[in-house]
């Protein structure tokens, strides 16, 4: 193959970066192997499970079915961007812990990045809307209810509203 | 790592056409949610790819000089659903593509890719058929427009010539104006599933909302390619807006469609749900037009 390696400049978690990248690599490959963003998990690798989910220019994508070369000029955010200056967890990460929305943890980074996209719209969503927005992720441990509750709780916290009690 | 033999990145539509001619064996890749998955499965492993994904000129929705809706082929499903022109004129298309896969898939998947795959289960396909969409193809000789029913040649086969790429999908004004539609996807799961059968109906009612001026219906997975149901359309067109018409419309569908047995569902099951889906879609379309079934 000619031009197997191509120069890709992009912004990763707020920092401008550049690298020669194998054009056969998926974005998951590049983020994990070249940048050690190991929150980006390799699950199904066919875009079904959502474990490799990252935010590209404000929207969620399964990085396993996204070519690394397409990252050129994009702003990419992974779970690592949520880390506070002294290693603090973000509100949504803490909510996942508080609500026991984590068991094995493999699906968690993907779920949290989708939660970030949801939370950053600043809107209030119904349970059905949240379920639909979270539907691109598979979790084989918790059964989703705790995950939904963690996202919902954080949503109301950020909106400064009390969380409605279940009826 | 994908088993890609060569990756050619098109920098413009013209460049894509040049690459098509230079590399006749290469597969076009738009969002890649089908091509890359098939590559991973081994079906397309070791192939050359021409990436058109970064051609932003092929994104977006607008009205052309004749007020036809023009949808750039690389417009993602999620952007279609959110677009004000889609919501205003052909909301059912936005709703239909909002049922594809899951949220991340709807961000990468493109309407052009959905049609160029030529698969009968594509969630956009039935609505595009029911609205008599035109497919715009750009090649070395220029641009041609093909009615969507002629674009689908057979299962997985579409009418794209060796020098062409699909650049837009057009919905003629005569087709969308004063219509309301509804899409019903029958699948086993609410997300990340492929339609067992899909049905898209749109209606135009008389000004007093008592008569069906025009009724259109198309199905996905009711045959090897997405298809209209002309018998059912004729059974409802010109008829009074009533529960009887809706009933007759649904039943007429059986004469038009030709589903098959597959691991997803049997032929008999698909025929059974198609009747009810068509009826429900018609009822919902009437409601959306502000009509009432007597």
PDB file of N, CA and C in Angstrom, chain B residues 179-280:
ATOM      1  N   UNK B 179     -49.164  17.107   2.413  1.00  0.00           N
ATOM      2  CA  UNK B 179     -49.289  15.700   2.788  1.00  0.00           C
ATOM      3  C   UNK B 179     -48.883  15.520   4.253  1.00  0.00           C
ATOM      4  N   UNK B 180     -49.395  14.462   4.851  1.00  0.00           N
ATOM      5  CA  UNK B 180     -48.937  14.033   6.158  1.00  0.00           C
ATOM      6  C   UNK B 180     -48.686  12.543   6.063  1.00  0.00           C
ATOM      7  N   UNK B 181     -47.668  12.102   6.745  1.00  0.00           N
ATOM      8  CA  UNK B 181     -47.339  10.682   6.628  1.00  0.00           C
ATOM      9  C   UNK B 181     -46.998  10.058   7.956  1.00  0.00           C
ATOM     10  N   UNK B 182     -46.901   8.744   7.912  1.00  0.00           N
ATOM     11  CA  UNK B 182     -46.578   7.991   9.123  1.00  0.00           C
ATOM     12  C   UNK B 182     -45.780   6.759   8.732  1.00  0.00           C
ATOM     13  N   UNK B 183     -44.757   6.465   9.522  1.00  0.00           N
ATOM     14  CA  UNK B 183     -43.936   5.272   9.263  1.00  0.00           C
ATOM     15  C   UNK B 183     -44.049   4.330  10.439  1.00  0.00           C
ATOM     16  N   UNK B 184     -44.233   3.068  10.138  1.00  0.00           N
ATOM     17  CA  UNK B 184     -44.322   2.048  11.182  1.00  0.00           C
ATOM     18  C   UNK B 184     -43.216   1.046  10.932  1.00  0.00           C
ATOM     19  N   UNK B 185     -42.377   0.872  11.949  1.00  0.00           N
ATOM     20  CA  UNK B 185     -41.308  -0.122  11.842  1.00  0.00           C
ATOM     21  C   UNK B 185     -41.665  -1.283  12.748  1.00  0.00           C
ATOM     22  N   UNK B 186     -41.807  -2.451  12.190  1.00  0.00           N
ATOM     23  CA  UNK B 186     -42.054  -3.627  13.015  1.00  0.00           C
ATOM     24  C   UNK B 186     -40.723  -4.339  13.192  1.00  0.00           C
ATOM     25  N   UNK B 187     -40.244  -4.385  14.433  1.00  0.00           N
ATOM     26  CA  UNK B 187     -38.973  -5.054  14.716  1.00  0.00           C
ATOM     27  C   UNK B 187     -39.065  -5.713  16.081  1.00  0.00           C
ATOM     28  N   UNK B 188     -38.102  -6.539  16.409  1.00  0.00           N
ATOM     29  CA  UNK B 188     -38.145  -7.277  17.663  1.00  0.00           C
ATOM     30  C   UNK B 188     -37.716  -6.423  18.851  1.00  0.00           C
ATOM     31  N   UNK B 189     -36.844  -5.448  18.605  1.00  0.00           N
ATOM     32  CA  UNK B 189     -36.369  -4.573  19.675  1.00  0.00           C
ATOM     33  C   UNK B 189     -36.685  -3.130  19.313  1.00  0.00           C
ATOM     34  N   UNK B 190     -36.635  -2.266  20.328  1.00  0.00           N
ATOM     35  CA  UNK B 190     -36.900  -0.854  20.074  1.00  0.00           C
ATOM     36  C   UNK B 190     -35.680  -0.124  19.523  1.00  0.00           C
ATOM     37  N   UNK B 191     -34.508  -0.702  19.690  1.00  0.00           N
ATOM     38  CA  UNK B 191     -33.302  -0.051  19.177  1.00  0.00           C
ATOM     39  C   UNK B 191     -32.364  -1.108  18.641  1.00  0.00           C
ATOM     40  N   UNK B 192     -31.425  -0.686  17.825  1.00  0.00           N
ATOM     41  CA  UNK B 192     -30.397  -1.576  17.290  1.00  0.00           C
ATOM     42  C   UNK B 192     -31.003  -2.825  16.650  1.00  0.00           C
ATOM     43  N   UNK B 193     -32.053  -2.625  15.882  1.00  0.00           N
ATOM     44  CA  UNK B 193     -32.654  -3.763  15.193  1.00  0.00           C
ATOM     45  C   UNK B 193     -32.978  -3.368  13.759  1.00  0.00           C
ATOM     46  N   UNK B 194     -33.099  -4.406  12.930  1.00  0.00           N
ATOM     47  CA  UNK B 194     -33.451  -4.201  11.528  1.00  0.00           C
ATOM     48  C   UNK B 194     -34.934  -4.521  11.377  1.00  0.00           C
ATOM     49  N   UNK B 195     -35.611  -3.756  10.532  1.00  0.00           N
ATOM     50  CA  UNK B 195     -37.059  -3.927  10.389  1.00  0.00           C
ATOM     51  C   UNK B 195     -37.405  -5.334   9.905  1.00  0.00           C
ATOM     52  N   UNK B 196     -38.375  -5.962  10.588  1.00  0.00           N
ATOM     53  CA  UNK B 196     -38.957  -7.201  10.075  1.00  0.00           C
ATOM     54  C   UNK B 196     -39.772  -6.833   8.846  1.00  0.00           C
ATOM     55  N   UNK B 197     -40.533  -5.756   8.989  1.00  0.00           N
ATOM     56  CA  UNK B 197     -41.219  -5.119   7.875  1.00  0.00           C
ATOM     57  C   UNK B 197     -41.381  -3.645   8.238  1.00  0.00           C
ATOM     58  N   UNK B 198     -41.307  -2.779   7.241  1.00  0.00           N
ATOM     59  CA  UNK B 198     -41.511  -1.352   7.463  1.00  0.00           C
ATOM     60  C   UNK B 198     -42.579  -0.856   6.504  1.00  0.00           C
ATOM     61  N   UNK B 199     -43.396   0.090   6.988  1.00  0.00           N
ATOM     62  CA  UNK B 199     -44.476   0.597   6.131  1.00  0.00           C
ATOM     63  C   UNK B 199     -44.542   2.110   6.265  1.00  0.00           C
ATOM     64  N   UNK B 200     -44.585   2.801   5.123  1.00  0.00           N
ATOM     65  CA  UNK B 200     -44.689   4.259   5.140  1.00  0.00           C
ATOM     66  C   UNK B 200     -45.872   4.692   4.295  1.00  0.00           C
ATOM     67  N   UNK B 201     -46.759   5.460   4.906  1.00  0.00           N
ATOM     68  CA  UNK B 201     -47.957   5.945   4.221  1.00  0.00           C
ATOM     69  C   UNK B 201     -47.943   7.465   4.231  1.00  0.00           C
ATOM     70  N   UNK B 202     -48.392   8.088   3.150  1.00  0.00           N
ATOM     71  CA  UNK B 202     -48.693   9.518   3.227  1.00  0.00           C
ATOM     72  C   UNK B 202     -49.962   9.819   2.460  1.00  0.00           C
ATOM     73  N   UNK B 203     -50.718  10.776   2.987  1.00  0.00           N
ATOM     74  CA  UNK B 203     -52.018  11.091   2.394  1.00  0.00           C
ATOM     75  C   UNK B 203     -52.151  12.587   2.133  1.00  0.00           C
ATOM     76  N   UNK B 204     -52.986  12.903   1.157  1.00  0.00           N
ATOM     77  CA  UNK B 204     -53.398  14.292   0.918  1.00  0.00           C
ATOM     78  C   UNK B 204     -54.925  14.279   0.947  1.00  0.00           C
ATOM     79  N   UNK B 205     -55.480  15.054   1.860  1.00  0.00           N
ATOM     80  CA  UNK B 205     -56.934  15.065   1.996  1.00  0.00           C
ATOM     81  C   UNK B 205     -57.540  16.235   1.222  1.00  0.00           C
ATOM     82  N   UNK B 206     -58.803  16.106   0.869  1.00  0.00           N
ATOM     83  CA  UNK B 206     -59.525  17.211   0.231  1.00  0.00           C
ATOM     84  C   UNK B 206     -59.631  18.355   1.241  1.00  0.00           C
ATOM     85  N   UNK B 207     -59.892  19.595   0.759  1.00  0.00           N
ATOM     86  CA  UNK B 207     -59.931  20.741   1.699  1.00  0.00           C
ATOM     87  C   UNK B 207     -60.910  20.538   2.862  1.00  0.00           C
ATOM     88  N   UNK B 208     -62.022  19.847   2.626  1.00  0.00           N
ATOM     89  CA  UNK B 208     -62.969  19.614   3.732  1.00  0.00           C
ATOM     90  C   UNK B 208     -62.589  18.379   4.571  1.00  0.00           C
ATOM     91  N   UNK B 209     -61.487  17.763   4.206  1.00  0.00           N
ATOM     92  CA  UNK B 209     -60.935  16.593   4.923  1.00  0.00           C
ATOM     93  C   UNK B 209     -61.900  15.394   4.961  1.00  0.00           C
ATOM     94  N   UNK B 210     -62.738  15.314   3.950  1.00  0.00           N
ATOM     95  CA  UNK B 210     -63.704  14.210   3.900  1.00  0.00           C
ATOM     96  C   UNK B 210     -63.273  13.120   2.918  1.00  0.00           C
ATOM     97  N   UNK B 211     -62.385  13.477   1.990  1.00  0.00           N
ATOM     98  CA  UNK B 211     -62.008  12.544   0.924  1.00  0.00           C
ATOM     99  C   UNK B 211     -60.487  12.427   0.829  1.00  0.00           C
ATOM    100  N   UNK B 212     -60.024  11.200   0.527  1.00  0.00           N
ATOM    101  CA  UNK B 212     -58.604  10.999   0.251  1.00  0.00           C
ATOM    102  C   UNK B 212     -58.324  11.469  -1.169  1.00  0.00           C
ATOM    103  N   UNK B 213     -57.605  12.592  -1.315  1.00  0.00           N
ATOM    104  CA  UNK B 213     -57.253  13.030  -2.669  1.00  0.00           C
ATOM    105  C   UNK B 213     -56.162  12.139  -3.238  1.00  0.00           C
ATOM    106  N   UNK B 214     -55.206  11.817  -2.371  1.00  0.00           N
ATOM    107  CA  UNK B 214     -54.098  10.973  -2.838  1.00  0.00           C
ATOM    108  C   UNK B 214     -53.601  10.151  -1.656  1.00  0.00           C
ATOM    109  N   UNK B 215     -53.362   8.897  -1.895  1.00  0.00           N
ATOM    110  CA  UNK B 215     -52.805   8.040  -0.856  1.00  0.00           C
ATOM    111  C   UNK B 215     -51.612   7.294  -1.441  1.00  0.00           C
ATOM    112  N   UNK B 216     -50.538   7.290  -0.700  1.00  0.00           N
ATOM    113  CA  UNK B 216     -49.372   6.532  -1.152  1.00  0.00           C
ATOM    114  C   UNK B 216     -48.862   5.652  -0.026  1.00  0.00           C
ATOM    115  N   UNK B 217     -48.439   4.487  -0.404  1.00  0.00           N
ATOM    116  CA  UNK B 217     -47.912   3.556   0.590  1.00  0.00           C
ATOM    117  C   UNK B 217     -46.764   2.761  -0.019  1.00  0.00           C
ATOM    118  N   UNK B 218     -45.716   2.570   0.781  1.00  0.00           N
ATOM    119  CA  UNK B 218     -44.592   1.745   0.331  1.00  0.00           C
ATOM    120  C   UNK B 218     -44.091   0.919   1.503  1.00  0.00           C
ATOM    121  N   UNK B 219     -43.521  -0.219   1.163  1.00  0.00           N
ATOM    122  CA  UNK B 219     -43.038  -1.161   2.170  1.00  0.00           C
ATOM    123  C   UNK B 219     -41.552  -1.444   2.018  1.00  0.00           C
ATOM    124  N   UNK B 220     -40.923  -1.727   3.146  1.00  0.00           N
ATOM    125  CA  UNK B 220     -39.598  -2.333   3.144  1.00  0.00           C
ATOM    126  C   UNK B 220     -39.756  -3.771   3.618  1.00  0.00           C
ATOM    127  N   UNK B 221     -38.919  -4.656   3.141  1.00  0.00           N
ATOM    128  CA  UNK B 221     -38.946  -6.086   3.487  1.00  0.00           C
ATOM    129  C   UNK B 221     -40.298  -6.734   3.146  1.00  0.00           C
ATOM    130  N   UNK B 222     -40.893  -6.279   2.048  1.00  0.00           N
ATOM    131  CA  UNK B 222     -42.103  -6.935   1.550  1.00  0.00           C
ATOM    132  C   UNK B 222     -41.810  -7.529   0.180  1.00  0.00           C
ATOM    133  N   UNK B 223     -40.542  -7.526  -0.166  1.00  0.00           N
ATOM    134  CA  UNK B 223     -40.069  -8.014  -1.450  1.00  0.00           C
ATOM    135  C   UNK B 223     -38.571  -7.796  -1.486  1.00  0.00           C
ATOM    136  N   UNK B 224     -37.910  -8.202  -2.571  1.00  0.00           N
ATOM    137  CA  UNK B 224     -36.448  -8.074  -2.635  1.00  0.00           C
ATOM    138  C   UNK B 224     -35.948  -6.625  -2.578  1.00  0.00           C
ATOM    139  N   UNK B 225     -36.795  -5.708  -3.034  1.00  0.00           N
ATOM    140  CA  UNK B 225     -36.469  -4.279  -2.956  1.00  0.00           C
ATOM    141  C   UNK B 225     -37.661  -3.558  -2.330  1.00  0.00           C
ATOM    142  N   UNK B 226     -37.437  -2.336  -1.799  1.00  0.00           N
ATOM    143  CA  UNK B 226     -38.585  -1.593  -1.264  1.00  0.00           C
ATOM    144  C   UNK B 226     -39.622  -1.404  -2.370  1.00  0.00           C
ATOM    145  N   UNK B 227     -40.900  -1.419  -2.039  1.00  0.00           N
ATOM    146  CA  UNK B 227     -41.908  -1.346  -3.095  1.00  0.00           C
ATOM    147  C   UNK B 227     -43.154  -0.571  -2.688  1.00  0.00           C
ATOM    148  N   UNK B 228     -43.790   0.022  -3.705  1.00  0.00           N
ATOM    149  CA  UNK B 228     -45.092   0.652  -3.504  1.00  0.00           C
ATOM    150  C   UNK B 228     -46.165  -0.426  -3.516  1.00  0.00           C
ATOM    151  N   UNK B 229     -47.343  -0.069  -3.040  1.00  0.00           N
ATOM    152  CA  UNK B 229     -48.476  -0.985  -3.099  1.00  0.00           C
ATOM    153  C   UNK B 229     -49.583  -0.305  -3.898  1.00  0.00           C
ATOM    154  N   UNK B 230     -49.521  -0.405  -5.239  1.00  0.00           N
ATOM    155  CA  UNK B 230     -50.440   0.358  -6.093  1.00  0.00           C
ATOM    156  C   UNK B 230     -51.909  -0.047  -5.921  1.00  0.00           C
ATOM    157  N   UNK B 231     -52.140  -1.324  -5.667  1.00  0.00           N
ATOM    158  CA  UNK B 231     -53.522  -1.784  -5.475  1.00  0.00           C
ATOM    159  C   UNK B 231     -54.160  -1.129  -4.269  1.00  0.00           C
ATOM    160  N   UNK B 232     -53.382  -1.047  -3.191  1.00  0.00           N
ATOM    161  CA  UNK B 232     -53.880  -0.425  -1.967  1.00  0.00           C
ATOM    162  C   UNK B 232     -54.089   1.076  -2.179  1.00  0.00           C
ATOM    163  N   UNK B 233     -53.177   1.713  -2.899  1.00  0.00           N
ATOM    164  CA  UNK B 233     -53.308   3.149  -3.166  1.00  0.00           C
ATOM    165  C   UNK B 233     -54.585   3.427  -3.943  1.00  0.00           C
ATOM    166  N   UNK B 234     -54.864   2.561  -4.926  1.00  0.00           N
ATOM    167  CA  UNK B 234     -56.070   2.732  -5.743  1.00  0.00           C
ATOM    168  C   UNK B 234     -57.328   2.474  -4.908  1.00  0.00           C
ATOM    169  N   UNK B 235     -57.207   1.563  -3.942  1.00  0.00           N
ATOM    170  CA  UNK B 235     -58.366   1.236  -3.110  1.00  0.00           C
ATOM    171  C   UNK B 235     -58.770   2.387  -2.189  1.00  0.00           C
ATOM    172  N   UNK B 236     -57.816   3.270  -1.882  1.00  0.00           N
ATOM    173  CA  UNK B 236     -58.128   4.372  -0.960  1.00  0.00           C
ATOM    174  C   UNK B 236     -58.254   5.722  -1.660  1.00  0.00           C
ATOM    175  N   UNK B 237     -57.556   5.902  -2.762  1.00  0.00           N
ATOM    176  CA  UNK B 237     -57.562   7.187  -3.470  1.00  0.00           C
ATOM    177  C   UNK B 237     -58.971   7.544  -3.939  1.00  0.00           C
ATOM    178  N   UNK B 238     -59.394   8.778  -3.664  1.00  0.00           N
ATOM    179  CA  UNK B 238     -60.717   9.222  -4.085  1.00  0.00           C
ATOM    180  C   UNK B 238     -61.852   8.751  -3.195  1.00  0.00           C
ATOM    181  N   UNK B 239     -61.531   7.943  -2.225  1.00  0.00           N
ATOM    182  CA  UNK B 239     -62.564   7.381  -1.343  1.00  0.00           C
ATOM    183  C   UNK B 239     -62.796   8.296  -0.127  1.00  0.00           C
ATOM    184  N   UNK B 240     -63.948   8.147   0.508  1.00  0.00           N
ATOM    185  CA  UNK B 240     -64.204   8.946   1.712  1.00  0.00           C
ATOM    186  C   UNK B 240     -63.251   8.563   2.852  1.00  0.00           C
ATOM    187  N   UNK B 241     -62.949   9.542   3.679  1.00  0.00           N
ATOM    188  CA  UNK B 241     -62.097   9.296   4.845  1.00  0.00           C
ATOM    189  C   UNK B 241     -62.935   8.557   5.881  1.00  0.00           C
ATOM    190  N   UNK B 242     -62.768   7.257   5.923  1.00  0.00           N
ATOM    191  CA  UNK B 242     -63.591   6.467   6.833  1.00  0.00           C
ATOM    192  C   UNK B 242     -62.842   5.230   7.288  1.00  0.00           C
ATOM    193  N   UNK B 243     -63.358   4.614   8.341  1.00  0.00           N
ATOM    194  CA  UNK B 243     -62.755   3.387   8.856  1.00  0.00           C
ATOM    195  C   UNK B 243     -62.844   2.271   7.822  1.00  0.00           C
ATOM    196  N   UNK B 244     -63.930   2.269   7.029  1.00  0.00           N
ATOM    197  CA  UNK B 244     -64.077   1.229   5.990  1.00  0.00           C
ATOM    198  C   UNK B 244     -62.980   1.366   4.940  1.00  0.00           C
ATOM    199  N   UNK B 245     -62.719   2.602   4.545  1.00  0.00           N
ATOM    200  CA  UNK B 245     -61.659   2.810   3.553  1.00  0.00           C
ATOM    201  C   UNK B 245     -60.320   2.308   4.107  1.00  0.00           C
ATOM    202  N   UNK B 246     -60.063   2.627   5.368  1.00  0.00           N
ATOM    203  CA  UNK B 246     -58.807   2.203   5.989  1.00  0.00           C
ATOM    204  C   UNK B 246     -58.701   0.679   6.005  1.00  0.00           C
ATOM    205  N   UNK B 247     -59.813   0.039   6.302  1.00  0.00           N
ATOM    206  CA  UNK B 247     -59.863  -1.421   6.340  1.00  0.00           C
ATOM    207  C   UNK B 247     -59.566  -2.013   4.949  1.00  0.00           C
ATOM    208  N   UNK B 248     -60.274  -1.483   3.952  1.00  0.00           N
ATOM    209  CA  UNK B 248     -60.115  -1.971   2.577  1.00  0.00           C
ATOM    210  C   UNK B 248     -58.698  -1.727   2.076  1.00  0.00           C
ATOM    211  N   UNK B 249     -58.174  -0.588   2.470  1.00  0.00           N
ATOM    212  CA  UNK B 249     -56.806  -0.206   2.089  1.00  0.00           C
ATOM    213  C   UNK B 249     -55.808  -1.237   2.624  1.00  0.00           C
ATOM    214  N   UNK B 250     -55.949  -1.558   3.902  1.00  0.00           N
ATOM    215  CA  UNK B 250     -55.052  -2.546   4.518  1.00  0.00           C
ATOM    216  C   UNK B 250     -55.129  -3.891   3.827  1.00  0.00           C
ATOM    217  N   UNK B 251     -56.348  -4.360   3.588  1.00  0.00           N
ATOM    218  CA  UNK B 251     -56.535  -5.684   2.986  1.00  0.00           C
ATOM    219  C   UNK B 251     -55.980  -5.745   1.562  1.00  0.00           C
ATOM    220  N   UNK B 252     -56.084  -4.620   0.847  1.00  0.00           N
ATOM    221  CA  UNK B 252     -55.613  -4.591  -0.542  1.00  0.00           C
ATOM    222  C   UNK B 252     -54.099  -4.766  -0.642  1.00  0.00           C
ATOM    223  N   UNK B 253     -53.414  -4.482   0.458  1.00  0.00           N
ATOM    224  CA  UNK B 253     -51.952  -4.569   0.469  1.00  0.00           C
ATOM    225  C   UNK B 253     -51.458  -5.973   0.102  1.00  0.00           C
ATOM    226  N   UNK B 254     -52.201  -6.990   0.554  1.00  0.00           N
ATOM    227  CA  UNK B 254     -51.773  -8.382   0.343  1.00  0.00           C
ATOM    228  C   UNK B 254     -51.562  -8.695  -1.140  1.00  0.00           C
ATOM    229  N   UNK B 255     -52.409  -8.090  -1.990  1.00  0.00           N
ATOM    230  CA  UNK B 255     -52.282  -8.326  -3.424  1.00  0.00           C
ATOM    231  C   UNK B 255     -51.051  -7.689  -4.044  1.00  0.00           C
ATOM    232  N   UNK B 256     -50.452  -6.733  -3.340  1.00  0.00           N
ATOM    233  CA  UNK B 256     -49.331  -5.976  -3.911  1.00  0.00           C
ATOM    234  C   UNK B 256     -47.960  -6.472  -3.487  1.00  0.00           C
ATOM    235  N   UNK B 257     -47.889  -6.998  -2.275  1.00  0.00           N
ATOM    236  CA  UNK B 257     -46.557  -7.282  -1.729  1.00  0.00           C
ATOM    237  C   UNK B 257     -46.154  -8.731  -1.932  1.00  0.00           C
ATOM    238  N   UNK B 258     -44.863  -8.964  -1.806  1.00  0.00           N
ATOM    239  CA  UNK B 258     -44.340 -10.299  -2.051  1.00  0.00           C
ATOM    240  C   UNK B 258     -43.226 -10.617  -1.055  1.00  0.00           C
ATOM    241  N   UNK B 259     -43.568 -10.715   0.241  1.00  0.00           N
ATOM    242  CA  UNK B 259     -42.511 -10.982   1.219  1.00  0.00           C
ATOM    243  C   UNK B 259     -42.049 -12.432   1.167  1.00  0.00           C
ATOM    244  N   UNK B 260     -40.936 -12.707   1.817  1.00  0.00           N
ATOM    245  CA  UNK B 260     -40.410 -14.073   1.784  1.00  0.00           C
ATOM    246  C   UNK B 260     -40.207 -14.581   3.208  1.00  0.00           C
ATOM    247  N   UNK B 261     -40.016 -15.855   3.307  1.00  0.00           N
ATOM    248  CA  UNK B 261     -39.637 -16.456   4.578  1.00  0.00           C
ATOM    249  C   UNK B 261     -38.177 -16.140   4.833  1.00  0.00           C
ATOM    250  N   UNK B 262     -37.851 -15.677   6.023  1.00  0.00           N
ATOM    251  CA  UNK B 262     -36.441 -15.528   6.380  1.00  0.00           C
ATOM    252  C   UNK B 262     -36.321 -15.875   7.847  1.00  0.00           C
ATOM    253  N   UNK B 263     -35.108 -15.881   8.361  1.00  0.00           N
ATOM    254  CA  UNK B 263     -34.948 -16.228   9.772  1.00  0.00           C
ATOM    255  C   UNK B 263     -35.604 -15.202  10.677  1.00  0.00           C
ATOM    256  N   UNK B 264     -35.795 -13.981  10.144  1.00  0.00           N
ATOM    257  CA  UNK B 264     -36.406 -12.944  10.967  1.00  0.00           C
ATOM    258  C   UNK B 264     -37.913 -13.164  11.137  1.00  0.00           C
ATOM    259  N   UNK B 265     -38.569 -13.590  10.085  1.00  0.00           N
ATOM    260  CA  UNK B 265     -40.017 -13.820  10.153  1.00  0.00           C
ATOM    261  C   UNK B 265     -40.456 -14.607   8.920  1.00  0.00           C
ATOM    262  N   UNK B 266     -41.621 -15.239   9.030  1.00  0.00           N
ATOM    263  CA  UNK B 266     -42.133 -16.002   7.887  1.00  0.00           C
ATOM    264  C   UNK B 266     -42.888 -15.077   6.940  1.00  0.00           C
ATOM    265  N   UNK B 267     -43.114 -15.590   5.747  1.00  0.00           N
ATOM    266  CA  UNK B 267     -43.883 -14.849   4.747  1.00  0.00           C
ATOM    267  C   UNK B 267     -45.289 -14.561   5.279  1.00  0.00           C
ATOM    268  N   UNK B 268     -45.914 -15.590   5.845  1.00  0.00           N
ATOM    269  CA  UNK B 268     -47.284 -15.434   6.342  1.00  0.00           C
ATOM    270  C   UNK B 268     -47.358 -14.361   7.423  1.00  0.00           C
ATOM    271  N   UNK B 269     -46.358 -14.348   8.302  1.00  0.00           N
ATOM    272  CA  UNK B 269     -46.339 -13.356   9.372  1.00  0.00           C
ATOM    273  C   UNK B 269     -46.187 -11.952   8.797  1.00  0.00           C
ATOM    274  N   UNK B 270     -45.286 -11.817   7.833  1.00  0.00           N
ATOM    275  CA  UNK B 270     -45.064 -10.497   7.232  1.00  0.00           C
ATOM    276  C   UNK B 270     -46.328  -9.998   6.530  1.00  0.00           C
ATOM    277  N   UNK B 271     -47.007 -10.903   5.833  1.00  0.00           N
ATOM    278  CA  UNK B 271     -48.250 -10.500   5.158  1.00  0.00           C
ATOM    279  C   UNK B 271     -49.277 -10.048   6.194  1.00  0.00           C
ATOM    280  N   UNK B 272     -49.328 -10.790   7.291  1.00  0.00           N
ATOM    281  CA  UNK B 272     -50.287 -10.481   8.346  1.00  0.00           C
ATOM    282  C   UNK B 272     -50.024  -9.090   8.943  1.00  0.00           C
ATOM    283  N   UNK B 273     -48.770  -8.824   9.304  1.00  0.00           N
ATOM    284  CA  UNK B 273     -48.498  -7.520   9.924  1.00  0.00           C
ATOM    285  C   UNK B 273     -48.598  -6.384   8.912  1.00  0.00           C
ATOM    286  N   UNK B 274     -48.307  -6.662   7.640  1.00  0.00           N
ATOM    287  CA  UNK B 274     -48.337  -5.605   6.624  1.00  0.00           C
ATOM    288  C   UNK B 274     -49.730  -4.986   6.514  1.00  0.00           C
ATOM    289  N   UNK B 275     -50.752  -5.813   6.593  1.00  0.00           N
ATOM    290  CA  UNK B 275     -52.133  -5.342   6.495  1.00  0.00           C
ATOM    291  C   UNK B 275     -52.438  -4.367   7.633  1.00  0.00           C
ATOM    292  N   UNK B 276     -52.093  -4.782   8.825  1.00  0.00           N
ATOM    293  CA  UNK B 276     -52.387  -3.968   9.998  1.00  0.00           C
ATOM    294  C   UNK B 276     -51.508  -2.705  10.040  1.00  0.00           C
ATOM    295  N   UNK B 277     -50.260  -2.868   9.620  1.00  0.00           N
ATOM    296  CA  UNK B 277     -49.364  -1.702   9.594  1.00  0.00           C
ATOM    297  C   UNK B 277     -49.901  -0.641   8.643  1.00  0.00           C
ATOM    298  N   UNK B 278     -50.327  -1.086   7.461  1.00  0.00           N
ATOM    299  CA  UNK B 278     -50.834  -0.138   6.455  1.00  0.00           C
ATOM    300  C   UNK B 278     -52.066   0.588   7.008  1.00  0.00           C
ATOM    301  N   UNK B 279     -52.962  -0.181   7.625  1.00  0.00           N
ATOM    302  CA  UNK B 279     -54.179   0.420   8.166  1.00  0.00           C
ATOM    303  C   UNK B 279     -53.826   1.468   9.236  1.00  0.00           C
ATOM    304  N   UNK B 280     -52.962   1.068  10.173  1.00  0.00           N
ATOM    305  CA  UNK B 280     -52.587   2.002  11.249  1.00  0.00           C
ATOM    306  C   UNK B 280     -51.891   3.244  10.709  1.00  0.00           C
TER     307      UNK B 280
END
